[in-house]
Short mmCIF file of C-alpha atoms in Angstrom, two decimals:
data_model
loop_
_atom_site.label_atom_id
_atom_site.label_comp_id
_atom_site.label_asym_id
_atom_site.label_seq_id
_atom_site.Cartn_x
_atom_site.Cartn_y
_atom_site.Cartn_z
CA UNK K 24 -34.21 6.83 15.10
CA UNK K 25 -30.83 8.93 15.32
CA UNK K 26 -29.77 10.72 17.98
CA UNK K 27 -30.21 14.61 17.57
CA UNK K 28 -26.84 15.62 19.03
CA UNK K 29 -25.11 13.37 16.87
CA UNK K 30 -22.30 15.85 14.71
CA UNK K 31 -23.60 15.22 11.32
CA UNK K 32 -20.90 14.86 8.55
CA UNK K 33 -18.57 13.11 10.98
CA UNK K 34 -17.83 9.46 11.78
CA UNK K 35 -15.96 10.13 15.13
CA UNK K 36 -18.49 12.88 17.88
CA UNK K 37 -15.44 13.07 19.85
CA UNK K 38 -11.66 12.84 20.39
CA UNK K 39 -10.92 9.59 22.40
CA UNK K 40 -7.34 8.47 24.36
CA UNK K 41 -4.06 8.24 22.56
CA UNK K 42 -2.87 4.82 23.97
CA UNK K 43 0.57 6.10 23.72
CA UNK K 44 0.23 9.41 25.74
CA UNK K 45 1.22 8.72 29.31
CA UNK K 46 -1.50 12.38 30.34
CA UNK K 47 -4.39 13.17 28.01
CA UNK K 48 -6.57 16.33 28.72
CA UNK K 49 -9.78 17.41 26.99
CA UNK K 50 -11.72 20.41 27.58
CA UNK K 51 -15.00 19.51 28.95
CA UNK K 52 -16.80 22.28 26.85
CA UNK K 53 -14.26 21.54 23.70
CA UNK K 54 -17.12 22.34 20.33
CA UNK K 55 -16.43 19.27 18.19
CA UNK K 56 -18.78 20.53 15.55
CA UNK K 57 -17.16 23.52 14.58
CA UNK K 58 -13.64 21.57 14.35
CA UNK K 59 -12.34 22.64 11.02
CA UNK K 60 -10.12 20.77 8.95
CA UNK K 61 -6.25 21.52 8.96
CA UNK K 62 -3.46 20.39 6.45
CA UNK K 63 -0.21 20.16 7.38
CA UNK K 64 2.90 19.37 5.07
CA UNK K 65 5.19 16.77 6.28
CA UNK K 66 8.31 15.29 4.92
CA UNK K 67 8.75 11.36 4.62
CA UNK K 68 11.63 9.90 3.41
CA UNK K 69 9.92 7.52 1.41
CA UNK K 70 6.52 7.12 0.05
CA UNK K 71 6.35 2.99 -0.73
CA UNK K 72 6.16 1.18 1.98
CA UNK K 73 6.52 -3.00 1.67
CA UNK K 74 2.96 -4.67 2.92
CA UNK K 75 4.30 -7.62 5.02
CA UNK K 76 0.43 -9.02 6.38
CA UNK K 77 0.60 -12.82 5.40
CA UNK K 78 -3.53 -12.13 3.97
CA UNK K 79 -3.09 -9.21 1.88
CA UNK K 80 -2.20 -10.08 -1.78
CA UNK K 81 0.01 -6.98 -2.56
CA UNK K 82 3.61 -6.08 -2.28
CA UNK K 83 3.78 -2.38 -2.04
CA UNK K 84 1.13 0.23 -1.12
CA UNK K 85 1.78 4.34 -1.15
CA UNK K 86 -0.48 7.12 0.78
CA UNK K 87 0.03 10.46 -0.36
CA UNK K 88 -1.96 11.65 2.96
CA UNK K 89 -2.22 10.62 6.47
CA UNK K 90 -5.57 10.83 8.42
CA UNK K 91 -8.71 10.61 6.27
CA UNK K 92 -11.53 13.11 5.72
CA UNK K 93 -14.40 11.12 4.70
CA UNK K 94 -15.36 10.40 8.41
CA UNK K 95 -15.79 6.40 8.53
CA UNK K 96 -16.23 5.56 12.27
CA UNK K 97 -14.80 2.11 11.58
CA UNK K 98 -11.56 3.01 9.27
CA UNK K 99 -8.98 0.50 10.30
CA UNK K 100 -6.38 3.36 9.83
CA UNK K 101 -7.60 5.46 12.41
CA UNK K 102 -4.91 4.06 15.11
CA UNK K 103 -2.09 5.59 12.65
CA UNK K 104 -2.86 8.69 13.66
CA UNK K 105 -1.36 8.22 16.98
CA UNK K 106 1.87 7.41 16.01
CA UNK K 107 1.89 11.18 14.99
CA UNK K 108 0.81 12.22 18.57
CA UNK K 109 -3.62 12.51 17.25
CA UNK K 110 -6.18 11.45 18.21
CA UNK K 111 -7.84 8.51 15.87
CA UNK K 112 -11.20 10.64 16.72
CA UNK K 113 -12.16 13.93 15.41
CA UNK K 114 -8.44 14.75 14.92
CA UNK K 115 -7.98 11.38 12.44
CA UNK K 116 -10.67 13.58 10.11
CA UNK K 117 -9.62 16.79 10.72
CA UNK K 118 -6.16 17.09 11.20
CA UNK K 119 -4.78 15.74 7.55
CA UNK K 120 -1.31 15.57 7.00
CA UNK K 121 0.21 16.10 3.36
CA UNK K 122 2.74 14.78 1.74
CA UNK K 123 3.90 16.96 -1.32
CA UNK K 124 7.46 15.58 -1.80
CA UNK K 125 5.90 12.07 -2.64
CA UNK K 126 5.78 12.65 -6.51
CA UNK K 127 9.57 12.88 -6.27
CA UNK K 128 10.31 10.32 -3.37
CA UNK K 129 8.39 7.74 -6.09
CA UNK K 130 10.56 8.68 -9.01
CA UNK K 131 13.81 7.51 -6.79
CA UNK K 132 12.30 4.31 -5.63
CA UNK K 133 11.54 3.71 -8.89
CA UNK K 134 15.33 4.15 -9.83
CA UNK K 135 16.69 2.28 -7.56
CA UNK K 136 19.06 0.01 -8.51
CA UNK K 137 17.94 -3.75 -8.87
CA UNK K 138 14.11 -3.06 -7.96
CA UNK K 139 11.93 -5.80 -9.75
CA UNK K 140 8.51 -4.22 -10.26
CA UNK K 141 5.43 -5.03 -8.67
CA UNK K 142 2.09 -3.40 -8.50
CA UNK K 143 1.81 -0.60 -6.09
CA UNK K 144 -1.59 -0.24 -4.40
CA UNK K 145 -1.99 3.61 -4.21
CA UNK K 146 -4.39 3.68 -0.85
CA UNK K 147 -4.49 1.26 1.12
CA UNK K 148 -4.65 2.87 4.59
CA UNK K 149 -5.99 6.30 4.30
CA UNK K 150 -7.77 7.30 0.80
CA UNK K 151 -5.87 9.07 -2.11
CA UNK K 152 -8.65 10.73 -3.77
CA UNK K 153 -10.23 12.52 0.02
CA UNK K 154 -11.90 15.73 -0.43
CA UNK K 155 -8.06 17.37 0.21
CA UNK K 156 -6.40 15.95 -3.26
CA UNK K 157 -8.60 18.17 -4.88
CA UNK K 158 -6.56 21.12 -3.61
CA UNK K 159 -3.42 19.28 -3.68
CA UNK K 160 -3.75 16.89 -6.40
CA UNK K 161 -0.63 14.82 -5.27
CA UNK K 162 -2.32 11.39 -6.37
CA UNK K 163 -2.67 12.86 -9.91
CA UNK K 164 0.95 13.42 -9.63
CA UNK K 165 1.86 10.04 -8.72
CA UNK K 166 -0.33 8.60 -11.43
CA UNK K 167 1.77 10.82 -13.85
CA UNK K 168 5.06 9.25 -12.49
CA UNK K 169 3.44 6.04 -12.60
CA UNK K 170 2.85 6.10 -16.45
CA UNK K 171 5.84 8.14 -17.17
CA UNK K 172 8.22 5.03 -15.91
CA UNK K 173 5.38 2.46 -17.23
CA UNK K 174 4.74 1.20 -13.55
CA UNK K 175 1.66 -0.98 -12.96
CA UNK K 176 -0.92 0.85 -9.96
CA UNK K 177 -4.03 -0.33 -8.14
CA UNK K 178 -6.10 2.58 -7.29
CA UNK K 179 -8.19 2.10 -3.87
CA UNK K 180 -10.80 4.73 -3.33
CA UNK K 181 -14.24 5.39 -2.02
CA UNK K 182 -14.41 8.67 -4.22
CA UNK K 183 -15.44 9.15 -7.37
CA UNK K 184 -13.07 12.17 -8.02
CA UNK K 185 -10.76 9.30 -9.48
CA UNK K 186 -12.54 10.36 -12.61
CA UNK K 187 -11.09 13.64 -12.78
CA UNK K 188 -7.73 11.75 -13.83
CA UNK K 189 -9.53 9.95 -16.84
CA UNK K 190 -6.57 11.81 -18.91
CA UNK K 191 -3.76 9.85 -17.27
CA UNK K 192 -5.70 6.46 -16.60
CA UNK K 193 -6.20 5.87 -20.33
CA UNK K 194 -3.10 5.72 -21.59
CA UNK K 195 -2.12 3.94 -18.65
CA UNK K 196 -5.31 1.05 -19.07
CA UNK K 197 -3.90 0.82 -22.98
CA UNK K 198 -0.73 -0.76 -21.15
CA UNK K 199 -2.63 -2.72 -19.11
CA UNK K 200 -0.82 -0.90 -15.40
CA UNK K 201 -4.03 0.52 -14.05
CA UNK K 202 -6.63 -0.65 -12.02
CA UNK K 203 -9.29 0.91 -9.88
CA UNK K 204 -11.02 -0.24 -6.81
CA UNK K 205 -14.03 1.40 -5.57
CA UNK K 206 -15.25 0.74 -2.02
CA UNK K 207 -19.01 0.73 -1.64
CA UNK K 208 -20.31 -0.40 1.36
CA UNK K 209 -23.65 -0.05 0.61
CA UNK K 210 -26.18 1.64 -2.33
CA UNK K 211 -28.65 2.42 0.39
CA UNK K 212 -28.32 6.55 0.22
CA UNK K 213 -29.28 6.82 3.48
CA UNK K 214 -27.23 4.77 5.12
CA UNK K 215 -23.86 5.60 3.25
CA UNK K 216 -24.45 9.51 4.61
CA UNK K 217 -24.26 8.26 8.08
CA UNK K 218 -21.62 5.40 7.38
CA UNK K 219 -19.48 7.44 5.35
CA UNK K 220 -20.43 10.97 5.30
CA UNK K 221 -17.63 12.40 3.30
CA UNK K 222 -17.68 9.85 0.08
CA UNK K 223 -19.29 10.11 -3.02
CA UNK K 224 -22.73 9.15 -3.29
CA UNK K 225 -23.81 5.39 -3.44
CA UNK K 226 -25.63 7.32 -7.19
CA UNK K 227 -22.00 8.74 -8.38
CA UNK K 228 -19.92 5.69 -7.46
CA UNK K 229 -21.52 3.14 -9.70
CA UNK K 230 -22.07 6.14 -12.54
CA UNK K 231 -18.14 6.00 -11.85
CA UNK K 232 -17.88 2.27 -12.51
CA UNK K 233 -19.70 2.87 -15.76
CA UNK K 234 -17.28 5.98 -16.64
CA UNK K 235 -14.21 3.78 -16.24
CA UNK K 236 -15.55 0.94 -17.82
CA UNK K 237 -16.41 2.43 -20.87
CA UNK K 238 -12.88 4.14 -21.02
CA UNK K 239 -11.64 0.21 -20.69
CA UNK K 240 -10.22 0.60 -17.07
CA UNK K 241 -10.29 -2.97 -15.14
CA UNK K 242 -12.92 -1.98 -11.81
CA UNK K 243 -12.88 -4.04 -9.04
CA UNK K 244 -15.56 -3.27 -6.36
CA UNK K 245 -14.72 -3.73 -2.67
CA UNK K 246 -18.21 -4.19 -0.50
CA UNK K 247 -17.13 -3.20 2.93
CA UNK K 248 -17.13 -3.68 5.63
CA UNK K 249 -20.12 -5.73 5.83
CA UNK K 250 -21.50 -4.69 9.06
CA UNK K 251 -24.31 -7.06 10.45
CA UNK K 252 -27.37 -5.55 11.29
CA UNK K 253 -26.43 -2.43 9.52
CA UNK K 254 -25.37 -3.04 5.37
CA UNK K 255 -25.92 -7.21 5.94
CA UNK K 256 -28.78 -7.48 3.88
CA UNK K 257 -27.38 -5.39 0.73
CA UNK K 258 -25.19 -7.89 -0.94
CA UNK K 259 -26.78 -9.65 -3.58
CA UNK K 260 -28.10 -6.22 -4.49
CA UNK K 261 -25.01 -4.48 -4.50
CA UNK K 262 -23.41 -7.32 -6.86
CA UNK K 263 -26.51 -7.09 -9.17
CA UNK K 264 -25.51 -3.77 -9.22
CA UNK K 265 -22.33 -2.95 -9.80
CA UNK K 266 -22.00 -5.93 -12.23
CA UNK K 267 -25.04 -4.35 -14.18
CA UNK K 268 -22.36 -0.86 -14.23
CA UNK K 269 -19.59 -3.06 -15.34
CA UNK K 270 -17.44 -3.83 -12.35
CA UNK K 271 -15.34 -7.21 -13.53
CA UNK K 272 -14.97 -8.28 -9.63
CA UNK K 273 -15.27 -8.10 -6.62
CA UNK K 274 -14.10 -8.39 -2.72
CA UNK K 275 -15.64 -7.77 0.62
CA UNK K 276 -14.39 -8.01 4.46
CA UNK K 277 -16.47 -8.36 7.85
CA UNK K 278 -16.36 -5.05 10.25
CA UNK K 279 -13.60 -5.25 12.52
CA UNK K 280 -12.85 -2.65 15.12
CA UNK K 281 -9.26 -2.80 16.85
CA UNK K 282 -7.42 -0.62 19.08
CA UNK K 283 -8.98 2.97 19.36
CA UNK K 284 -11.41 2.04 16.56
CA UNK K 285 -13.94 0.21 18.90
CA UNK K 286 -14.64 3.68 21.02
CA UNK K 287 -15.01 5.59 17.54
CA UNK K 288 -17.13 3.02 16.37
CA UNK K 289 -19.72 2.30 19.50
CA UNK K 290 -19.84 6.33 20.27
CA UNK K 291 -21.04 6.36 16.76
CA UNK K 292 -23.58 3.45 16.04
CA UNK K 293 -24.91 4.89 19.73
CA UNK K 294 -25.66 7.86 18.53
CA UNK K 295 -26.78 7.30 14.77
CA UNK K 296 -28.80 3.97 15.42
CA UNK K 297 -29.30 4.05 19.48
CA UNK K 298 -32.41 1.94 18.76
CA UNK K 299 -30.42 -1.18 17.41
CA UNK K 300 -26.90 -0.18 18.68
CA UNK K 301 -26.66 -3.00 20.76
CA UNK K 302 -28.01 -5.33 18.52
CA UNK K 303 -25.55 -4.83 16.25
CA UNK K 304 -22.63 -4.53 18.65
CA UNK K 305 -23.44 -8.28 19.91
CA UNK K 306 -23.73 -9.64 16.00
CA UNK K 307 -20.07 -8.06 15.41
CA UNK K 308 -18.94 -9.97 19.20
CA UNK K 309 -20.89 -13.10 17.55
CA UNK K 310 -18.41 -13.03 14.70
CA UNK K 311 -15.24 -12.27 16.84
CA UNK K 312 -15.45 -14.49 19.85
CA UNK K 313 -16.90 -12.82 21.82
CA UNK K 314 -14.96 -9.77 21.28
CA UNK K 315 -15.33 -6.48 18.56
CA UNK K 316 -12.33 -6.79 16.84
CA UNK K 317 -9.27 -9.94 15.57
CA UNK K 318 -5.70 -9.11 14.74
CA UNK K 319 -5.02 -12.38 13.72
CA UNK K 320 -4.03 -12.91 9.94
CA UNK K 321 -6.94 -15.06 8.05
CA UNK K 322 -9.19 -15.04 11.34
CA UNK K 323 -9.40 -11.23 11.35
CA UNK K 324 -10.96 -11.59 7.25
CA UNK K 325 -13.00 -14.59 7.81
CA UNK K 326 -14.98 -14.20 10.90
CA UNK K 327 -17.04 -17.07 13.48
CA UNK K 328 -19.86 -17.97 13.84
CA UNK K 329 -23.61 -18.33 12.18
CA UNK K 330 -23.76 -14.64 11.12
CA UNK K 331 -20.21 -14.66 9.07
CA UNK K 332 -21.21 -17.78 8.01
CA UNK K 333 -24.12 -16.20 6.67
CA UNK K 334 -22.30 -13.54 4.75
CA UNK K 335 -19.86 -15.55 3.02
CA UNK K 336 -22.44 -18.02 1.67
CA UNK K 337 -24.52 -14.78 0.57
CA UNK K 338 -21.10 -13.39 -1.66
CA UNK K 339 -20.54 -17.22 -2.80
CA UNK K 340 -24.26 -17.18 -4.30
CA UNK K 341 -23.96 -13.03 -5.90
CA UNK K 342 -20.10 -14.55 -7.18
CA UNK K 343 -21.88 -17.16 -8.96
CA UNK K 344 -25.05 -15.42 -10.02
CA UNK K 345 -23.68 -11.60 -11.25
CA UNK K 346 -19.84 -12.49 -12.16
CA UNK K 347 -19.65 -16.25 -13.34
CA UNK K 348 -17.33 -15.50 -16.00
CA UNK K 349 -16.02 -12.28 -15.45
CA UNK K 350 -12.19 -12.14 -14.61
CA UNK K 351 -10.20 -9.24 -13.67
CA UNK K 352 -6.78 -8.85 -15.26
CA UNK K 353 -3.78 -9.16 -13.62
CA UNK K 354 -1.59 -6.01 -14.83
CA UNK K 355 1.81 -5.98 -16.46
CA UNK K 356 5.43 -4.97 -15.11
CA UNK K 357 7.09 -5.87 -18.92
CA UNK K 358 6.94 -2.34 -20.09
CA UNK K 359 8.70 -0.86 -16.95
CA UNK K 360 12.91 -0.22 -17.25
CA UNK K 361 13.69 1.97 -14.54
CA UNK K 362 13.60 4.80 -16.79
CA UNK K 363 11.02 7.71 -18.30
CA UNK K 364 12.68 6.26 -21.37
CA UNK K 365 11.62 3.39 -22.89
CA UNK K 366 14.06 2.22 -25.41
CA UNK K 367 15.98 0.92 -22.52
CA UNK K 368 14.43 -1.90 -22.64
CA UNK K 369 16.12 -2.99 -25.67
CA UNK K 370 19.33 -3.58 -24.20
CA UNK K 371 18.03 -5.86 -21.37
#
């Protein structure tokens, strides 16, 4: 049963505590519900930033926004926002900061001098195809820069919008530098509306998969987070799934909830599921030692415990049963000189 005054459409119901602001202050009557969204331009320096965590396989991720619309109470990138002075609350979903010069800051890394190509994961923290690229369309421009210069992109993205760009992500596929990852948590249509009330439908996601498929565009499918007691007893049908739509593979993390995430989170599950809140608060502490969330590279993906045991022995049977043979490509930096021009490459 869900709590009636939970704000509907939102993962966070309230601001919480910057951990870097020495005063906070919050209007006792402050109307969270009729918070609209805001978009402010801001002006990095650079757009690619170098992924140094030991457990993450790539080199290089961009994020043409900061703060994420889709309203997932346990987005691992809501603690960003502080750094900018937010809130990782309602302000981490409503206040959306825009990066329009990143088109052009990705053409000059790209011609740097002596940069060896690797794939760039476009996402990563905070998604590149939220509601807000459809009136900015900065990813699309990216993507163009990407195929312009021949440079090899993994797309991360719980939206199915990625399909508007079907244009630019062909010819980029027929040189083998595109990828696309679609997260889906769950195909229980219920469920994703109050997990992630923002994204695509569980429906339009895997018609997605089936889209990009058929144009010959390598999908991967990431299931998470797997949260126990909410999404733990999709998996084998989510594999059966997506694998039946086409997705070549697959990846999946446990729910972890660091930093300002754990108030988002437990103010949420309180209030959309206060009749097994609890429950599922203690199978998350089961998995973390006691605690809700791990910072600790390879602990913080594989879990403790009976219940994460549980989960990865569940993915280990769906790997074998719906993907035995399926491999995912690995994409291609041959093709990429530095240059929009491509006869370059003869003099190397």
């Amino acid at each position: 049963m869900q709590n009636e005054n939970i704000i509907k459409g939102q993962g966070a119901q309230r601001n919480v505590t910057n951990r870097f602001d020495r005063y906070t202050y919050e209007p006792e009557d402050e109307d969270y519900e009729t918070v609209k969204t805001s978009f402010t331009e801001v002006f990095p320096k650079t757009i690619v930033n170098q992924v140094k965590s030991e457990d993450l396989p790539m080199e290089y991720s961009m994020n043409p926004y900061q703060g994420c619309e889709h309203g997932c109470s346990y987005c691992f990138a809501r603690p960003t926002h502080e750094y900018w002075g937010y809130s990782a609350g309602i302000d981490f979903e409503r206040k959306i900061m825009v990066k329009k010069n990143a088109p052009e800051l990705l053409e000059n890394f790209f011609q740097k001098r002596g940069y060896q190509p690797e794939p760039i994961l476009l996402s990563g923290n905070t998604d590149c195809y939220q509601p807000a690229e459809r009136q900015f369309e900065i990813t699309r421009k990216l993507l163009q820069v990407c195929l312009d210069y021949r440079h090899p992109v993994n797309i991360l993205t719980k939206n199915a919008l990625v399909l508007r760009d079907l244009d630019i992500l062909r010819p980029m596929a027929e040189q083998n530098i595109v990828s696309v990852s679609l997260s889906i948590p769950t195909i229980n249509e219920e469920l994703r509306r109050k997990m992630e009330p923002r994204t695509s439908s569980a429906k339009n996601k895997l018609k997605a998969i089936e889209i990009l498929s058929e144009n010959k565009i390598p999908v991967n499918i990431m299931v998470a987070p797997i949260i126990p007691g909410l999404n733990s007893d999709e998996p084998l049908s989510i594999l059966k799934a997506i694998s039946d739509a086409g997705a070549q593979s697959f990846g999946y993390t446990l729910v972890r909830l660091n930093d300002t995430v754990e108030p988002v989170f437990v103010n949420w599950i309180e209030g959309a599921f206060p009749d097994r809140a609890q429950k599922v608060l203690n199978l998350i502490r089961s998995m973390r030692g006691g605690k809700l969330g791990e910072k600790k590279f390879f602990d913080r993906q594989k879990g403790e415990g009976n219940i994460a045991e549980m989960i990865h022995n569940t993915f280990k049977i769906g790997r074998k049963k719906f993907f035995e043979g399926k491999e995912f490509p690995k994409l291609t930096t041959k093709n990429f000189t530095g240059s929009k021009d491509q006869q370059l490459k003869l003099f190397d």
